[in-house]
Amino acid sequence: MRINNISQLLLFCCMMITTVVVGRDNEHEHKSSIIPQPNNVTYGTETVIDYGTPLRVIYDEALSNEKDFLQKTLFENYSAEVSFDIRNEKKLKRQRKGSYIELALDAENTFFKEEGAYILEAKDKHVLITAADARGIFYGVQSLKQLFEDNVIEDCTIKDSPRFQWRGLMLDEARFFQGKREVKKLLDEMAYLKMNRFHWHLTDDAGWRIEIKKYPKLTSIGASRADSEAVIWKSGKKLGRPHSGFYTQEDIKEVVAYAKERHITVIPEIEMPGHAAAAIAAYPWLTASKKQIPVPTRFGKFKEIYNVSDPKVIGFIHDVLKEVYELFPSKVIHIGGDEVLYDSWNESANVQKYMAKHQLKTPSDLQIHFTNNLSKFFEQNSRNMMGWNDILGDDIHGWQSKDNLNPSEMLSKSAIVHFWKGDPKLIKKTLERGYKVVNAYHIYTYLDYKPNRLTLKKMFNFDPVPKGISEDLVKNIMGVSGQMWTEWCPTNCDIERQIFPRLAALAEIGWTDVNQKDFKTFRMQIPRLKQRWYDQQISYDRETKY
Ligand code: ACM
């Protein structure tokens, strides 16, 4: 186009602007700036909330917790005056005058039958968030929070519900105790990203981090070690200082309550029968040899494991679990079960006698027999057991001797399998055998892996539903979990650099339907998220280019 005079130039500019605006609108019809990406969103361009206008918040009385979160958002992001009013059907017409945000429960709408579903409508100077319960409203408030951070509330309708019910983060505090303040920080970020399961790895070889009143040595001895292996496996280097720390039962209650306000369930993990050296350091009779050991100062796997053929040891496990049941309302409790070295069972005449009596051919059979007996104790206490996929007895490591494999015992069907390792085909086999699965396949979900090994994009593109799974089995894939193992992360900053920004990708795997996911759109939000993390004093990974 040749431009000959000023009016043609103006016309040209108008055409260009129109093209840009329409282009943006089309884009907005499908994608939003919210992470995780909502599953159904349409956007207009009208400004709904003007930043200088006084605003009223109307909320159902049962939603005072969610109102508090909205209040905090408005305090941080909105400069004009805000007032609050309990929603009253009789006065609703008056309450809805001017600019307002309304939080309302709606038991009728069938869209809300999905747990966590909500609708956010922004139009005509108001925002209405509806859901069947407080959880859905909470997620609507989190979406609104991100819209406020984006500095515009334009007219839009978001009809959103999560893809999976299990959107988890696991934190290992046995290797390095991170502390209550850090855990709350992580819970805040999980809530912001609509994640809902905090899996708390509280016991392992390197430390026992939960107060158990009946066995005080678990923490007076098991929560401290003299030194720590440093840098990487078998480096031969040590940090050169002792490490200790544990949560009192009061601390645990505080964290569980904090998580509950954010609609997050805390799943404690009490490792058994392996990864138990810290407990054995405190009470040597827990292992078959009864050998006194210190809490190990290197990381890895250890020969000393619980002697599950001894009724006194089973009594100990029940006692610990009874206190755990009291502290954690979660229906699911994790028993670990991974990477069990069977040497101490093979070497013990008592364990061998027990196995012969119960016709258990291999140590894998004994582990499954133990796990199944324990699952009855779980059921009596209305709980479900969860464990790493080692509990099925499959050969997932290649280091078990061949005669330990092919157990004839069958794991109880009530157990939830936390799939992390082995041939990926085993996921399908596990589903076909009738188990529920949380897919945490390590190459896609281990946050301790360096960001150049597990890139943001690789993680983002992980689909917990493997190809070729029939529809009736897909429903048994409960969701996804990211694992933050802390062997090489002594400080809060160390774990944060591993977790962020990948936590956002994990959240999107858990929430957003595959056909709504788009890495380019996701990546565009990373600068905004980084600003948030900077404001929250979170040390995200600054080095990797995405
Ligand atoms: C695991 O990473 N040992 C479950």
Coordinates of C-alpha atoms and ligand atoms in Angstrom, one line a residue:
M1 CA 0.0 0.0 0.0
R2 CA 1.3 3.4 -1.0
I3 CA 0.5 6.2 1.4
N4 CA 0.1 9.6 -0.3
N5 CA -1.4 11.9 2.2
I6 CA -2.2 12.3 5.9
S7 CA -5.7 10.9 5.7
Q8 CA -4.4 7.7 4.1
L9 CA -1.8 7.5 6.8
L10 CA -4.5 7.8 9.5
L11 CA -6.6 5.1 7.8
F12 CA -3.6 2.8 7.6
C13 CA -2.9 3.3 11.3
C14 CA -6.5 2.5 12.2
M15 CA -6.4 -0.7 10.1
M16 CA -3.2 -1.8 11.9
I17 CA -4.7 -1.1 15.3
T18 CA -7.9 -3.0 14.4
T19 CA -5.8 -6.0 13.2
V20 CA -3.9 -6.1 16.5
V21 CA -7.0 -5.8 18.7
V22 CA -9.0 -8.4 16.8
G23 CA -6.0 -10.7 16.9
R24 CA -5.7 -10.3 20.6
D25 CA -9.4 -10.9 21.1
N26 CA -9.3 -14.1 19.1
E27 CA -6.4 -15.2 21.2
H28 CA -8.3 -14.3 24.4
E29 CA -11.3 -16.4 23.4
H30 CA -9.3 -19.5 24.0
K31 CA -6.5 -18.7 26.5
S32 CA -6.3 -16.8 29.7
S33 CA -3.5 -15.5 31.8
I34 CA -4.5 -17.8 34.6
I35 CA -2.2 -20.7 35.6
P36 CA -3.2 -23.5 35.6
Q37 CA -5.1 -22.7 32.4
P38 CA -8.8 -22.9 33.0
N39 CA -10.7 -25.5 31.1
N40 CA -13.3 -23.2 29.5
V41 CA -12.9 -19.4 29.3
T42 CA -14.3 -16.7 27.1
Y43 CA -13.1 -13.2 27.2
G44 CA -14.4 -9.8 26.1
T45 CA -12.7 -6.5 26.3
E46 CA -15.0 -4.4 28.5
T47 CA -13.4 -3.3 31.7
V48 CA -15.6 -4.7 34.5
I49 CA -13.8 -3.4 37.6
D50 CA -12.3 0.0 37.5
Y51 CA -9.4 0.3 39.9
G52 CA -10.5 3.6 41.4
T53 CA -14.1 2.6 42.3
P54 CA -15.2 1.6 45.8
L55 CA -16.0 -2.1 45.8
R56 CA -18.3 -4.2 47.9
V57 CA -17.8 -7.9 48.6
I58 CA -20.9 -10.0 49.2
Y59 CA -20.4 -13.5 50.5
D60 CA -22.4 -16.4 51.8
E61 CA -21.9 -16.7 55.5
A62 CA -20.4 -20.2 55.1
L63 CA -17.6 -18.7 53.0
S64 CA -15.9 -16.5 55.5
N65 CA -12.6 -18.4 55.0
E66 CA -12.7 -17.8 51.3
K67 CA -13.8 -14.2 51.9
D68 CA -10.6 -13.8 54.0
F69 CA -8.4 -14.9 51.1
L70 CA -10.2 -12.5 48.7
Q71 CA -9.8 -9.7 51.3
K72 CA -6.0 -10.4 51.3
T73 CA -5.9 -10.3 47.5
L74 CA -7.8 -7.0 47.4
F75 CA -5.6 -5.5 50.1
E76 CA -2.5 -6.4 48.0
N77 CA -3.9 -5.6 44.6
Y78 CA -6.7 -3.0 44.8
S79 CA -6.3 0.6 45.7
A80 CA -9.8 1.8 46.4
E81 CA -12.1 1.3 49.4
V82 CA -13.6 -2.2 49.9
S83 CA -16.5 -3.1 52.2
F84 CA -17.8 -6.5 53.1
D85 CA -21.3 -7.7 53.6
I86 CA -22.8 -11.2 54.3
R87 CA -25.1 -12.2 51.5
N88 CA -28.8 -11.8 52.3
E89 CA -31.4 -13.0 49.8
K90 CA -33.9 -10.4 51.0
K91 CA -31.4 -7.5 50.7
L92 CA -29.6 -8.8 47.6
K93 CA -30.9 -6.2 45.2
R94 CA -29.5 -3.4 47.4
Q95 CA -26.3 -5.3 48.1
R96 CA -25.6 -5.7 44.4
K97 CA -25.5 -1.9 43.8
G98 CA -22.4 -0.4 42.3
S99 CA -19.2 -2.4 41.7
Y100 CA -19.2 -5.7 43.6
I101 CA -17.7 -9.2 43.9
E102 CA -20.1 -11.9 45.0
L103 CA -19.2 -15.3 46.4
A104 CA -22.3 -17.6 46.3
L105 CA -22.9 -21.2 46.9
D106 CA -25.1 -23.0 44.3
A107 CA -26.2 -26.5 45.1
E108 CA -28.4 -26.8 41.9
N109 CA -26.0 -26.4 39.0
T110 CA -25.0 -29.9 37.8
F111 CA -21.7 -28.5 36.4
F112 CA -20.5 -28.4 40.0
K113 CA -20.7 -32.1 40.5
E114 CA -17.0 -32.3 39.7
E115 CA -15.0 -31.7 42.9
G116 CA -13.4 -28.2 42.7
A117 CA -15.6 -26.9 39.9
Y118 CA -16.5 -23.2 39.9
I119 CA -17.8 -20.5 37.6
L120 CA -16.5 -17.0 37.5
E121 CA -18.5 -14.5 35.6
A122 CA -17.3 -10.9 35.2
K123 CA -19.7 -8.4 33.6
D124 CA -21.6 -5.2 34.2
K125 CA -19.3 -3.9 37.0
H126 CA -19.4 -7.1 39.0
V127 CA -17.7 -10.5 39.4
L128 CA -19.8 -13.5 40.5
I129 CA -18.1 -16.6 41.7
T130 CA -20.3 -19.7 42.2
A131 CA -19.6 -23.3 43.2
A132 CA -21.3 -26.1 45.1
D133 CA -18.9 -25.8 48.0
A134 CA -16.2 -23.7 49.6
R135 CA -13.4 -25.5 47.7
G136 CA -14.8 -24.5 44.4
I137 CA -15.3 -20.9 45.6
F138 CA -11.7 -21.0 46.8
Y139 CA -10.4 -21.9 43.4
G140 CA -12.6 -19.2 41.8
V141 CA -10.9 -16.7 44.2
Q142 CA -7.5 -17.9 43.2
S143 CA -8.4 -17.3 39.5
L144 CA -9.6 -13.8 40.4
K145 CA -6.4 -13.2 42.3
Q146 CA -4.4 -13.9 39.1
L147 CA -6.7 -11.6 37.1
F148 CA -6.1 -8.8 39.6
E149 CA -2.3 -9.4 39.3
D150 CA -2.7 -9.1 35.5
N151 CA -4.0 -5.5 36.2
V152 CA -7.3 -5.9 34.3
I153 CA -10.7 -7.3 35.2
E154 CA -12.3 -7.6 31.8
D155 CA -15.6 -9.2 31.1
C156 CA -15.2 -12.9 31.0
T157 CA -16.8 -16.2 31.8
I158 CA -14.7 -19.0 33.3
K159 CA -16.3 -22.4 33.7
D160 CA -13.6 -24.5 35.2
S161 CA -13.0 -27.8 36.9
P162 CA -9.8 -29.9 37.5
R163 CA -8.7 -32.8 35.3
F164 CA -7.5 -34.8 38.2
Q165 CA -8.4 -35.1 41.9
W166 CA -4.8 -35.6 43.0
R167 CA -2.6 -32.6 42.3
G168 CA 0.3 -33.2 44.7
L169 CA 3.7 -32.0 45.9
M170 CA 5.9 -34.3 48.0
L171 CA 8.5 -32.7 50.3
D172 CA 11.2 -34.9 51.8
E173 CA 12.2 -33.4 55.2
A174 CA 14.0 -36.5 56.5
R175 CA 17.2 -35.7 54.5
F176 CA 17.0 -32.0 55.4
F177 CA 14.5 -30.5 57.8
Q178 CA 13.1 -27.4 56.2
G179 CA 10.8 -26.1 58.9
K180 CA 7.3 -24.9 59.4
R181 CA 7.8 -21.5 57.9
E182 CA 9.0 -23.0 54.6
V183 CA 6.2 -25.6 54.5
K184 CA 3.6 -22.9 54.9
K185 CA 5.3 -20.9 52.1
L186 CA 5.0 -24.0 49.8
L187 CA 1.4 -24.5 50.9
D188 CA 0.6 -20.9 49.9
E189 CA 2.1 -21.5 46.4
M190 CA 0.3 -24.8 46.0
A191 CA -3.0 -23.1 46.9
Y192 CA -2.3 -20.3 44.4
L193 CA -1.9 -23.0 41.7
K194 CA -4.9 -25.0 42.9
M195 CA -2.9 -27.9 44.0
N196 CA -4.5 -30.0 46.7
R197 CA -2.3 -32.8 48.2
F198 CA 0.8 -32.1 50.3
H199 CA 2.7 -35.4 50.7
W200 CA 5.0 -34.9 53.7
H201 CA 7.9 -37.4 53.7
L202 CA 8.6 -37.3 57.5
T203 CA 10.7 -40.3 58.1
D204 CA 13.7 -41.9 56.4
D205 CA 17.1 -43.3 57.1
A206 CA 18.6 -39.8 57.5
G207 CA 16.1 -38.5 60.1
W208 CA 12.8 -39.0 61.9
R209 CA 10.9 -35.7 61.9
I210 CA 7.6 -36.2 63.7
E211 CA 7.1 -36.4 67.5
I212 CA 5.6 -39.7 68.6
K213 CA 4.7 -39.5 72.3
K214 CA 5.0 -43.2 73.0
Y215 CA 8.5 -43.4 71.5
P216 CA 10.4 -40.3 72.5
K217 CA 13.7 -41.5 71.3
L218 CA 12.5 -41.4 67.7
T219 CA 13.1 -37.7 67.9
S220 CA 15.5 -37.3 70.8
I221 CA 17.9 -39.7 68.9
G222 CA 16.4 -40.2 65.4
A223 CA 16.0 -36.5 64.5
S224 CA 19.7 -35.7 64.7
R225 CA 22.8 -36.8 62.8
A226 CA 26.4 -36.0 63.2
D227 CA 27.1 -34.9 59.6
S228 CA 25.7 -35.1 56.0
E229 CA 27.0 -36.3 52.7
A230 CA 27.4 -33.3 50.4
V231 CA 27.1 -32.3 46.8
I232 CA 26.2 -35.7 45.2
W233 CA 26.2 -39.5 45.7
K234 CA 29.5 -41.0 46.8
S235 CA 31.2 -37.6 46.5
G236 CA 33.2 -38.4 49.6
K237 CA 32.4 -34.9 50.8
K238 CA 30.7 -34.0 54.0
L239 CA 29.0 -30.7 55.1
G240 CA 31.1 -30.8 58.3
R241 CA 28.3 -30.0 60.7
P242 CA 25.5 -31.8 62.5
H243 CA 21.9 -31.6 61.3
S244 CA 18.7 -31.9 63.3
G245 CA 15.1 -30.9 63.5
F246 CA 11.6 -32.3 64.0
Y247 CA 7.9 -31.3 64.3
T248 CA 6.1 -31.4 67.6
Q249 CA 2.6 -32.7 67.5
E250 CA 1.4 -29.1 68.0
D251 CA 3.5 -28.0 64.9
I252 CA 1.9 -30.8 62.9
K253 CA -1.6 -29.7 63.9
E254 CA -0.8 -26.1 63.0
V255 CA 0.4 -27.1 59.5
V256 CA -2.5 -29.4 58.9
A257 CA -4.9 -26.6 59.8
Y258 CA -3.0 -24.1 57.6
A259 CA -3.3 -26.5 54.7
K260 CA -7.0 -27.1 55.4
E261 CA -7.8 -23.4 55.1
R262 CA -6.2 -23.7 51.6
H263 CA -8.2 -26.8 50.7
I264 CA -5.0 -28.9 50.8
T265 CA -4.9 -32.4 52.4
V266 CA -1.7 -33.3 54.1
I267 CA -0.6 -36.9 53.5
P268 CA 2.0 -38.0 55.9
E269 CA 4.6 -40.7 54.8
I270 CA 6.0 -43.0 57.4
E271 CA 8.5 -45.2 55.6
M272 CA 8.4 -49.0 56.2
P273 CA 9.8 -51.6 56.2
G274 CA 13.0 -49.9 54.7
H275 CA 14.4 -46.4 54.8
A276 CA 14.0 -46.8 58.6
A277 CA 17.6 -46.4 59.9
A278 CA 16.8 -43.3 62.0
A279 CA 14.1 -45.2 63.9
I280 CA 16.4 -48.2 64.3
A281 CA 19.2 -45.9 65.6
A282 CA 16.7 -44.9 68.3
Y283 CA 15.3 -48.4 69.0
P284 CA 17.8 -51.2 67.8
W285 CA 15.2 -53.9 68.6
L286 CA 13.3 -52.8 65.5
T287 CA 15.7 -54.6 63.2
A288 CA 16.4 -58.4 63.1
S289 CA 20.1 -58.1 64.1
K290 CA 19.3 -55.6 67.0
K291 CA 22.5 -54.0 66.1
Q292 CA 23.1 -50.5 67.5
I293 CA 23.6 -48.0 64.6
P294 CA 24.0 -44.2 64.4
V295 CA 21.6 -42.1 62.3
P296 CA 23.5 -42.4 59.0
T297 CA 25.5 -39.5 57.7
R298 CA 25.4 -40.6 54.1
F299 CA 22.3 -40.9 51.9
G300 CA 21.1 -44.0 50.0
K301 CA 19.7 -47.4 51.1
F302 CA 20.5 -49.3 54.2
K303 CA 20.6 -52.9 55.3
E304 CA 18.9 -52.2 58.6
I305 CA 15.1 -52.5 58.0
Y306 CA 12.2 -53.3 60.3
N307 CA 11.9 -57.0 61.4
V308 CA 8.3 -57.5 60.3
S309 CA 8.2 -61.0 61.6
D310 CA 8.5 -59.7 65.2
P311 CA 5.1 -58.9 66.9
K312 CA 6.8 -56.3 69.0
V313 CA 7.9 -54.5 65.8
I314 CA 4.4 -54.7 64.4
G315 CA 3.1 -53.3 67.7
F316 CA 5.5 -50.4 67.3
I317 CA 4.2 -49.7 63.8
H318 CA 0.6 -49.8 65.0
D319 CA 1.4 -47.5 67.9
V320 CA 3.1 -45.0 65.6
L321 CA 0.2 -45.1 63.1
K322 CA -2.3 -44.6 65.9
E323 CA -0.7 -41.3 66.8
V324 CA -0.4 -40.4 63.1
Y325 CA -4.1 -41.1 62.6
E326 CA -4.9 -38.7 65.4
L327 CA -2.9 -35.9 63.9
F328 CA -3.8 -36.3 60.2
P329 CA -7.5 -36.3 59.1
S330 CA -6.4 -37.5 55.6
K331 CA -8.1 -40.7 54.6
V332 CA -4.9 -41.7 52.8
I333 CA -1.7 -42.4 54.7
H334 CA 1.6 -43.2 52.9
I335 CA 3.7 -46.1 54.1
G336 CA 6.6 -45.7 51.6
G337 CA 7.7 -49.3 50.9
D338 CA 10.3 -48.4 48.4
E339 CA 13.9 -49.6 47.9
V340 CA 13.8 -52.3 50.5
L341 CA 17.1 -54.2 50.9
Y342 CA 16.3 -57.7 52.0
D343 CA 19.7 -58.8 53.4
S344 CA 18.7 -58.5 57.1
W345 CA 15.7 -60.7 56.5
N346 CA 17.7 -63.2 54.5
E347 CA 20.3 -63.4 57.2
S348 CA 17.9 -63.8 60.2
A349 CA 16.9 -67.3 61.3
N350 CA 13.8 -65.9 63.0
V351 CA 12.6 -64.1 59.8
Q352 CA 13.2 -67.3 57.8
K353 CA 11.3 -69.4 60.3
Y354 CA 8.4 -66.9 60.1
M355 CA 8.4 -67.0 56.3
A356 CA 8.4 -70.8 56.3
K357 CA 5.5 -70.9 58.8
H358 CA 3.5 -68.5 56.5
Q359 CA 4.6 -70.2 53.3
L360 CA 6.2 -67.1 52.0
K361 CA 8.7 -68.0 49.3
T362 CA 10.6 -64.7 48.7
P363 CA 11.4 -61.6 50.8
S364 CA 9.1 -59.8 48.3
D365 CA 6.3 -62.1 49.4
L366 CA 7.1 -61.2 53.0
Q367 CA 6.9 -57.5 52.2
I368 CA 3.6 -57.9 50.5
H369 CA 2.3 -60.1 53.4
F370 CA 3.4 -57.4 55.9
T371 CA 1.8 -54.7 53.8
N372 CA -1.5 -56.6 53.4
N373 CA -1.7 -57.3 57.2
L374 CA -1.1 -53.6 57.8
S375 CA -3.8 -52.7 55.2
K376 CA -6.3 -54.4 57.5
F377 CA -5.2 -52.1 60.3
F378 CA -5.7 -49.2 58.0
E379 CA -9.2 -50.4 57.1
Q380 CA -10.2 -50.8 60.8
N381 CA -9.3 -47.2 61.2
S382 CA -11.2 -46.1 58.0
R383 CA -8.0 -45.2 56.2
N384 CA -6.5 -46.1 52.9
M385 CA -2.9 -47.1 52.5
M386 CA -0.7 -45.6 49.8
G387 CA 2.8 -46.8 48.8
W388 CA 5.5 -46.4 46.2
N389 CA 5.0 -49.0 43.4
D390 CA 7.7 -51.2 44.9
I391 CA 4.9 -52.5 47.2
L392 CA 3.6 -54.5 44.2
G393 CA 6.7 -56.7 44.2
D394 CA 7.6 -56.0 40.5
D395 CA 11.2 -55.9 39.5
I396 CA 11.6 -52.2 39.1
H397 CA 15.3 -51.7 40.1
G398 CA 17.1 -54.6 38.7
W399 CA 19.2 -54.9 41.8
Q400 CA 17.1 -57.4 43.7
S401 CA 18.4 -61.0 43.4
K402 CA 16.3 -63.0 40.9
D403 CA 14.9 -65.3 43.6
N404 CA 13.3 -62.3 45.4
L405 CA 11.1 -61.6 42.4
N406 CA 7.8 -63.0 41.1
P407 CA 6.1 -63.0 44.5
S408 CA 3.0 -65.2 44.7
E409 CA 1.4 -62.9 47.3
M410 CA -1.0 -60.2 45.9
L411 CA -1.1 -56.7 47.3
S412 CA -4.5 -55.7 48.8
K413 CA -6.7 -53.9 46.3
S414 CA -7.4 -51.1 48.7
A415 CA -3.8 -49.8 48.4
I416 CA -3.1 -46.8 46.2
V417 CA 0.0 -47.2 44.1
H418 CA 2.3 -44.2 43.9
F419 CA 4.0 -45.0 40.6
W420 CA 7.6 -43.7 40.3
K421 CA 9.9 -46.3 38.7
G422 CA 10.1 -49.3 36.5
D423 CA 9.0 -50.1 33.0
P424 CA 6.3 -47.6 32.1
K425 CA 4.2 -50.6 30.8
L426 CA 3.8 -51.5 34.5
I427 CA 1.4 -48.5 34.9
K428 CA -1.0 -50.2 32.6
K429 CA -0.5 -53.6 34.3
T430 CA -1.1 -51.9 37.7
L431 CA -4.4 -50.4 36.5
E432 CA -5.4 -53.7 34.9
R433 CA -4.8 -55.4 38.2
G434 CA -7.4 -53.1 39.7
Y435 CA -5.3 -50.5 41.6
K436 CA -5.7 -46.8 41.8
V437 CA -2.6 -45.0 40.7
V438 CA -1.0 -41.6 41.2
N439 CA 1.4 -41.2 38.3
A440 CA 4.7 -39.7 39.5
Y441 CA 7.0 -41.3 36.9
H442 CA 10.4 -40.0 38.0
I443 CA 11.8 -38.7 34.7
Y444 CA 8.9 -36.3 34.5
T445 CA 8.1 -35.4 38.1
Y446 CA 11.3 -35.5 40.3
L447 CA 11.9 -31.9 41.2
D448 CA 15.3 -32.9 42.7
Y449 CA 16.5 -33.5 39.1
K450 CA 18.5 -30.6 37.7
P451 CA 16.4 -28.2 35.5
N452 CA 18.5 -29.1 32.4
R453 CA 17.6 -32.8 32.9
L454 CA 13.9 -32.3 33.7
T455 CA 13.2 -29.1 31.8
L456 CA 10.1 -27.0 32.4
K457 CA 8.8 -28.1 28.9
K458 CA 9.4 -31.8 29.5
M459 CA 7.6 -31.6 32.8
F460 CA 4.8 -29.5 31.3
N461 CA 4.2 -32.0 28.5
F462 CA 3.9 -35.0 30.8
D463 CA 0.6 -36.7 30.6
P464 CA -0.2 -38.9 33.6
V465 CA -2.6 -41.0 31.4
P466 CA -0.3 -43.2 29.3
K467 CA -1.3 -44.0 25.7
G468 CA -3.4 -47.0 25.1
I469 CA -5.3 -47.0 28.4
S470 CA -9.0 -47.9 28.1
E471 CA -11.5 -45.3 29.3
D472 CA -12.7 -47.5 32.2
L473 CA -9.1 -47.6 33.6
V474 CA -8.4 -43.9 33.1
K475 CA -10.7 -43.1 36.0
N476 CA -8.3 -45.0 38.3
I477 CA -5.5 -42.6 37.5
M478 CA -6.0 -40.3 40.4
G479 CA -3.5 -37.7 39.2
V480 CA 0.0 -36.5 39.5
S481 CA 2.6 -35.7 42.1
G482 CA 5.9 -33.8 42.0
Q483 CA 8.7 -35.1 44.3
M484 CA 11.2 -32.9 46.1
W485 CA 13.9 -35.1 47.5
T486 CA 16.3 -33.1 49.5
E487 CA 19.6 -35.0 49.7
W488 CA 21.5 -32.2 48.1
C489 CA 19.4 -29.3 49.3
P490 CA 20.3 -28.3 52.8
T491 CA 18.6 -24.9 52.7
N492 CA 15.2 -23.5 51.9
C493 CA 16.7 -21.6 49.0
D494 CA 18.1 -24.8 47.6
I495 CA 14.7 -26.5 47.5
E496 CA 13.0 -23.4 46.1
R497 CA 15.4 -23.2 43.2
Q498 CA 14.4 -26.8 42.3
I499 CA 10.7 -26.4 42.8
F500 CA 10.1 -23.0 41.1
P501 CA 9.1 -22.5 38.3
R502 CA 8.4 -26.2 37.7
L503 CA 5.7 -26.2 40.3
A504 CA 3.5 -24.2 37.9
A505 CA 4.0 -26.9 35.2
L506 CA 3.0 -29.6 37.7
A507 CA -0.1 -27.7 38.6
E508 CA -1.1 -27.4 35.0
I509 CA -0.6 -31.2 34.4
G510 CA -3.0 -31.8 37.3
W511 CA -5.6 -29.2 36.4
T512 CA -5.8 -28.6 32.7
D513 CA -7.2 -30.9 30.0
V514 CA -4.6 -32.0 27.5
N515 CA -6.4 -30.2 24.7
Q516 CA -6.3 -26.9 26.6
K517 CA -2.5 -27.1 27.4
D518 CA -0.2 -25.0 25.3
F519 CA 3.4 -24.5 26.4
K520 CA 3.8 -21.1 24.6
T521 CA 0.8 -19.7 26.4
F522 CA 2.1 -21.1 29.7
R523 CA 5.6 -19.8 29.2
M524 CA 4.2 -16.3 28.7
Q525 CA 3.0 -16.3 32.3
I526 CA 6.3 -17.2 33.8
P527 CA 7.5 -13.5 34.2
R528 CA 4.3 -12.7 36.1
L529 CA 4.8 -15.8 38.3
K530 CA 8.4 -14.9 38.9
Q531 CA 7.4 -11.4 40.0
R532 CA 5.0 -13.1 42.5
W533 CA 7.7 -15.4 43.8
Y534 CA 10.1 -12.5 44.1
D535 CA 7.5 -10.7 46.1
Q536 CA 7.0 -13.8 48.3
Q537 CA 10.8 -14.0 48.8
I538 CA 11.0 -17.3 47.0
S539 CA 14.2 -18.3 45.3
Y540 CA 13.1 -19.5 41.9
D541 CA 15.6 -20.9 39.3
R542 CA 17.0 -17.8 37.6
E543 CA 19.6 -19.6 35.4
T544 CA 17.7 -21.8 33.1
K545 CA 16.3 -20.4 29.9
Y546 CA 12.8 -21.6 29.1
Ligands
ACM1 C1 11.9 -43.0 45.7 O1 12.3 -42.1 44.9 N1 12.7 -43.8 46.4 C2 10.5 -43.3 45.9

